[in-house]
Amino acid sequence: GNSVTQMEGPVTLSEEAFLTINCTYTATGYPSLFWYVQYPGEGLQLLLKATKADDKGSNKGFEATYRKETTSFHLEKGSVQVSDSAVYFCALNGRGGSEKLVFGKGTKLTVNP
Amino acid sequence: GAVVSQHPSWVICKSGTSVKIECRSLDFQATTMFWYRQFPKQSLMLMATSNEGSKATYEQGVEKDKFLINHASLTLSTLTVTSAHPEDSSFYICSALTSGRKDEQFFGPGTRLTVL
């Protein structure tokens, strides 16, 4: 079945540091890939997505590229801010009309000033 | 836009009682709603999918008589945990799809259930 593996946290960085959160997946067919973010006390929000190989999703300075050859969708940001402190979830859904999401375990990021 | 609320945000109950959790789409009509369960330091596990006006579809291993889901309107779905036990203690999260944006689920803030 479909599964998502993302790097264990927590991750603690200083402001303006470079961020990478690794995500790899196992899926049949050609899934769509997502990164969701959960700020303290709030629901999950879609951060970015990619629907086919080599697509790059980007939003709020975050980027992730759909790499079919390595089955990866790593999240990156060149310069993190304190306001980026949150839990980040990598997820996928299958094609063929399925909207079911399969999530990774989440990675907690803390950015210190 | 696309706000989903859950009520209550947290609840404590005694073993053997039933608890109802509401999930509402505040500014859109939700054709489909999902219920997830999240254990500490674990990923979100899909419990069931519900479409307005029809019976929910439960994932393998989820007891449908234990976790009753009702999606009676396009803005409200409820999850009732019947005869709750301590092992049902968890974080329950709902999400909603609107017909216009089927590639994005909008999530509620979650409900923390503790069964004593």
Tab-separated table of C-alpha atoms in Angstrom:
chain	number	residue	atom	x	y	z
A	1	GLY	CA	0.000	0.000	0.000
A	2	ASN	CA	0.866	3.655	-0.094
A	3	SER	CA	3.128	5.044	2.613
A	4	VAL	CA	5.118	8.145	3.476
A	5	THR	CA	8.329	8.338	5.479
A	6	GLN	CA	9.628	11.663	6.721
A	7	MET	CA	12.569	12.555	8.873
A	8	GLU	CA	12.136	12.290	12.597
A	9	GLY	CA	12.112	15.473	14.572
A	10	PRO	CA	12.276	17.631	16.379
A	11	VAL	CA	14.357	20.015	14.325
A	12	THR	CA	15.721	23.149	15.971
A	13	LEU	CA	17.285	25.911	13.897
A	14	SER	CA	18.389	29.478	14.328
A	15	GLU	CA	16.665	32.200	12.372
A	16	GLU	CA	17.912	32.533	8.771
A	17	ALA	CA	19.252	28.966	8.716
A	18	PHE	CA	18.619	26.633	5.793
A	19	LEU	CA	15.923	24.022	6.275
A	20	THR	CA	15.535	20.581	4.739
A	21	ILE	CA	12.937	18.070	5.845
A	22	ASN	CA	13.245	14.776	3.989
A	23	CYS	CA	10.246	12.887	2.698
A	24	THR	CA	10.141	9.686	0.687
A	25	TYR	CA	7.137	7.734	-0.416
A	26	THR	CA	5.966	4.351	-1.625
A	27	ALA	CA	2.990	4.295	-3.922
A	28	THR	CA	1.458	2.492	-6.827
A	29	GLY	CA	0.953	4.591	-9.881
A	30	TYR	CA	1.542	8.316	-9.868
A	31	PRO	CA	0.382	9.978	-6.668
A	32	SER	CA	0.035	13.658	-5.947
A	33	LEU	CA	2.354	14.874	-3.180
A	34	PHE	CA	1.688	17.470	-0.508
A	35	TRP	CA	3.260	19.276	2.386
A	36	TYR	CA	0.904	20.397	5.137
A	37	VAL	CA	1.811	22.673	8.046
A	38	GLN	CA	0.199	22.782	11.467
A	39	TYR	CA	0.832	25.908	13.508
A	40	PRO	CA	0.298	25.680	17.273
A	41	GLY	CA	-3.388	25.473	18.114
A	42	GLU	CA	-4.518	25.417	14.497
A	43	GLY	CA	-5.625	22.866	11.931
A	44	LEU	CA	-3.439	21.537	9.145
A	45	GLN	CA	-3.013	23.884	6.205
A	46	LEU	CA	-1.838	23.007	2.743
A	47	LEU	CA	1.630	24.498	2.266
A	48	LEU	CA	2.421	23.278	-1.244
A	49	LYS	CA	1.774	20.435	-3.621
A	50	ALA	CA	2.997	18.754	-6.809
A	51	THR	CA	0.928	16.535	-9.034
A	52	LYS	CA	3.445	15.008	-11.429
A	53	ALA	CA	7.105	14.120	-11.718
A	54	ASP	CA	9.556	17.046	-11.800
A	55	ASP	CA	6.891	19.509	-10.665
A	56	LYS	CA	8.086	21.986	-8.066
A	57	GLY	CA	5.630	23.208	-5.474
A	58	SER	CA	6.405	26.484	-3.745
A	59	ASN	CA	4.796	28.786	-1.213
A	60	LYS	CA	5.967	31.255	1.451
A	61	GLY	CA	9.609	30.609	0.527
A	62	PHE	CA	9.255	26.842	0.875
A	63	GLU	CA	9.915	24.545	-2.073
A	64	ALA	CA	9.678	20.835	-2.818
A	65	THR	CA	10.318	18.969	-6.057
A	66	TYR	CA	8.539	15.750	-7.031
A	67	ARG	CA	11.367	13.312	-7.756
A	68	LYS	CA	10.026	10.103	-9.230
A	69	GLU	CA	13.431	8.482	-9.649
A	70	THR	CA	14.169	8.777	-5.928
A	71	THR	CA	10.521	8.716	-4.800
A	72	SER	CA	11.159	11.842	-2.771
A	73	PHE	CA	9.544	15.197	-2.045
A	74	HIS	CA	11.949	16.977	0.289
A	75	LEU	CA	10.881	20.308	1.777
A	76	GLU	CA	13.403	23.172	1.704
A	77	LYS	CA	13.589	26.790	2.713
A	78	GLY	CA	16.627	28.970	2.324
A	79	SER	CA	16.141	31.169	5.361
A	80	VAL	CA	13.722	30.200	8.111
A	81	GLN	CA	11.944	32.615	10.416
A	82	VAL	CA	10.640	32.240	13.950
A	83	SER	CA	7.128	32.269	12.492
A	84	ASP	CA	7.921	29.054	10.587
A	85	SER	CA	7.910	27.110	13.868
A	86	ALA	CA	5.264	24.432	13.353
A	87	VAL	CA	4.764	20.747	12.600
A	88	TYR	CA	5.214	19.787	8.954
A	89	PHE	CA	3.506	16.767	7.396
A	90	CYS	CA	4.346	15.156	4.081
A	91	ALA	CA	1.407	13.402	2.414
A	92	LEU	CA	0.276	11.731	-0.758
A	93	ASN	CA	-2.956	10.725	-2.394
A	94	GLY	CA	-3.485	8.211	-5.088
A	95	ARG	CA	-4.704	8.867	-8.551
A	96	GLY	CA	-7.887	7.511	-9.992
A	97	GLY	CA	-10.196	9.851	-8.179
A	98	SER	CA	-9.129	8.974	-4.665
A	99	GLU	CA	-8.884	11.949	-2.344
A	100	LYS	CA	-7.636	9.847	0.554
A	101	LEU	CA	-4.472	11.247	2.046
A	102	VAL	CA	-1.673	9.162	3.533
A	103	PHE	CA	0.486	11.142	5.953
A	104	GLY	CA	3.993	10.927	7.295
A	105	LYS	CA	4.461	11.187	11.058
A	106	GLY	CA	5.172	14.882	11.020
A	107	THR	CA	8.324	16.850	11.838
A	108	LYS	CA	8.286	19.524	14.498
A	109	LEU	CA	10.356	22.563	13.612
A	110	THR	CA	11.408	25.157	16.162
A	111	VAL	CA	13.167	28.291	14.974
A	112	ASN	CA	14.951	30.342	17.601
A	113	PRO	CA	15.648	34.074	17.228
B	1	GLY	CA	-12.235	31.319	3.398
B	2	ALA	CA	-12.480	27.514	3.691
B	3	VAL	CA	-12.587	27.369	7.474
B	4	VAL	CA	-13.403	24.168	9.318
B	5	SER	CA	-14.246	24.175	13.006
B	6	GLN	CA	-14.486	21.374	15.530
B	7	HIS	CA	-16.320	21.264	18.814
B	8	PRO	CA	-15.352	20.630	21.475
B	9	SER	CA	-11.630	21.297	21.277
B	10	TRP	CA	-11.065	18.950	24.178
B	11	VAL	CA	-13.225	16.618	26.236
B	12	ILE	CA	-12.730	14.351	29.219
B	13	CYS	CA	-15.223	11.592	29.855
B	14	LYS	CA	-15.680	8.514	31.981
B	15	SER	CA	-15.205	5.034	30.603
B	16	GLY	CA	-18.425	3.642	29.168
B	17	THR	CA	-19.946	6.955	28.179
B	18	SER	CA	-20.429	8.260	24.646
B	19	VAL	CA	-18.919	11.430	23.248
B	20	LYS	CA	-19.999	13.420	20.181
B	21	ILE	CA	-17.568	15.566	18.218
B	22	GLU	CA	-18.834	18.067	15.654
B	23	CYS	CA	-17.082	19.172	12.502
B	24	ARG	CA	-18.438	22.187	10.630
B	25	SER	CA	-17.470	23.877	7.396
B	26	LEU	CA	-18.108	27.529	8.180
B	27	ASP	CA	-17.994	29.225	4.797
B	28	PHE	CA	-18.371	26.508	2.203
B	29	GLN	CA	-20.376	23.391	1.482
B	30	ALA	CA	-18.494	20.189	2.156
B	31	THR	CA	-19.436	17.396	-0.204
B	32	THR	CA	-17.061	15.026	1.547
B	33	MET	CA	-15.664	14.984	5.060
B	34	PHE	CA	-12.922	12.822	6.498
B	35	TRP	CA	-12.230	11.784	10.064
B	36	TYR	CA	-8.687	11.099	11.219
B	37	ARG	CA	-7.152	9.904	14.426
B	38	GLN	CA	-3.700	10.965	15.564
B	39	PHE	CA	-1.686	9.286	18.284
B	40	PRO	CA	1.215	11.124	19.961
B	41	LYS	CA	4.192	11.396	17.614
B	42	GLN	CA	2.303	9.424	14.973
B	43	SER	CA	0.859	10.343	11.646
B	44	LEU	CA	-2.811	11.017	10.997
B	45	MET	CA	-4.678	7.775	10.342
B	46	LEU	CA	-7.802	7.990	8.211
B	47	MET	CA	-10.771	6.477	10.011
B	48	ALA	CA	-13.604	7.079	7.601
B	49	THR	CA	-14.896	9.069	4.671
B	50	SER	CA	-18.388	10.485	4.677
B	51	ASN	CA	-20.451	12.007	1.912
B	52	GLU	CA	-23.464	14.130	2.704
B	53	GLY	CA	-26.621	12.092	2.918
B	54	SER	CA	-25.005	8.679	2.652
B	55	LYS	CA	-23.364	6.161	4.949
B	56	ALA	CA	-19.749	6.630	5.858
B	57	THR	CA	-17.061	4.394	4.402
B	58	TYR	CA	-14.789	3.087	7.114
B	59	GLU	CA	-11.164	2.128	6.747
B	60	GLN	CA	-10.090	-1.404	7.459
B	61	GLY	CA	-9.805	-2.054	11.166
B	62	VAL	CA	-12.080	0.800	12.260
B	63	GLU	CA	-15.189	-0.367	14.118
B	64	LYS	CA	-18.187	1.330	12.569
B	65	ASP	CA	-20.392	0.520	15.566
B	66	LYS	CA	-17.838	2.115	17.850
B	67	PHE	CA	-17.244	5.256	15.833
B	68	LEU	CA	-20.577	6.477	14.499
B	69	ILE	CA	-20.356	9.066	11.760
B	70	ASN	CA	-23.235	11.183	10.555
B	71	HIS	CA	-23.010	13.679	7.706
B	72	ALA	CA	-26.537	15.036	7.708
B	73	SER	CA	-25.887	18.336	5.975
B	74	LEU	CA	-23.351	19.927	3.672
B	75	THR	CA	-21.831	21.838	6.561
B	76	LEU	CA	-21.907	19.385	9.461
B	77	SER	CA	-20.494	15.959	10.214
B	78	THR	CA	-20.434	14.330	13.628
B	79	LEU	CA	-18.315	11.565	15.099
B	80	THR	CA	-19.718	9.762	18.116
B	81	VAL	CA	-17.397	7.565	20.115
B	82	THR	CA	-19.722	5.067	21.765
B	83	SER	CA	-18.972	3.362	25.068
B	84	ALA	CA	-15.596	5.025	25.193
B	85	HIS	CA	-12.640	3.328	26.840
B	86	PRO	CA	-9.190	4.640	27.759
B	87	GLU	CA	-7.705	3.200	24.575
B	88	ASP	CA	-9.992	5.532	22.598
B	89	SER	CA	-8.152	8.512	24.057
B	90	SER	CA	-6.623	10.319	21.116
B	91	PHE	CA	-6.642	13.434	18.979
B	92	TYR	CA	-9.462	13.382	16.419
B	93	ILE	CA	-9.240	15.609	13.355
B	94	CYS	CA	-11.755	16.206	10.606
B	95	SER	CA	-11.256	17.610	7.154
B	96	ALA	CA	-13.566	18.662	4.374
B	97	LEU	CA	-13.590	18.764	0.607
B	98	THR	CA	-15.563	21.160	-1.488
B	99	SER	CA	-16.700	20.199	-4.944
B	100	GLY	CA	-14.840	23.116	-6.466
B	101	ARG	CA	-11.416	22.150	-5.087
B	102	LYS	CA	-11.174	18.413	-4.882
B	103	ASP	CA	-7.417	18.385	-4.591
B	104	GLU	CA	-7.269	20.153	-1.234
B	105	GLN	CA	-8.648	19.060	2.106
B	106	PHE	CA	-9.408	21.767	4.680
B	107	PHE	CA	-8.703	20.644	8.212
B	108	GLY	CA	-10.294	21.391	11.531
B	109	PRO	CA	-8.135	22.176	14.578
B	110	GLY	CA	-8.783	18.792	16.176
B	111	THR	CA	-10.444	17.488	19.342
B	112	ARG	CA	-8.475	15.987	22.209
B	113	LEU	CA	-10.431	13.130	23.816
B	114	THR	CA	-9.343	11.723	27.161
B	115	VAL	CA	-11.242	8.760	28.571
B	116	LEU	CA	-10.726	8.093	32.254
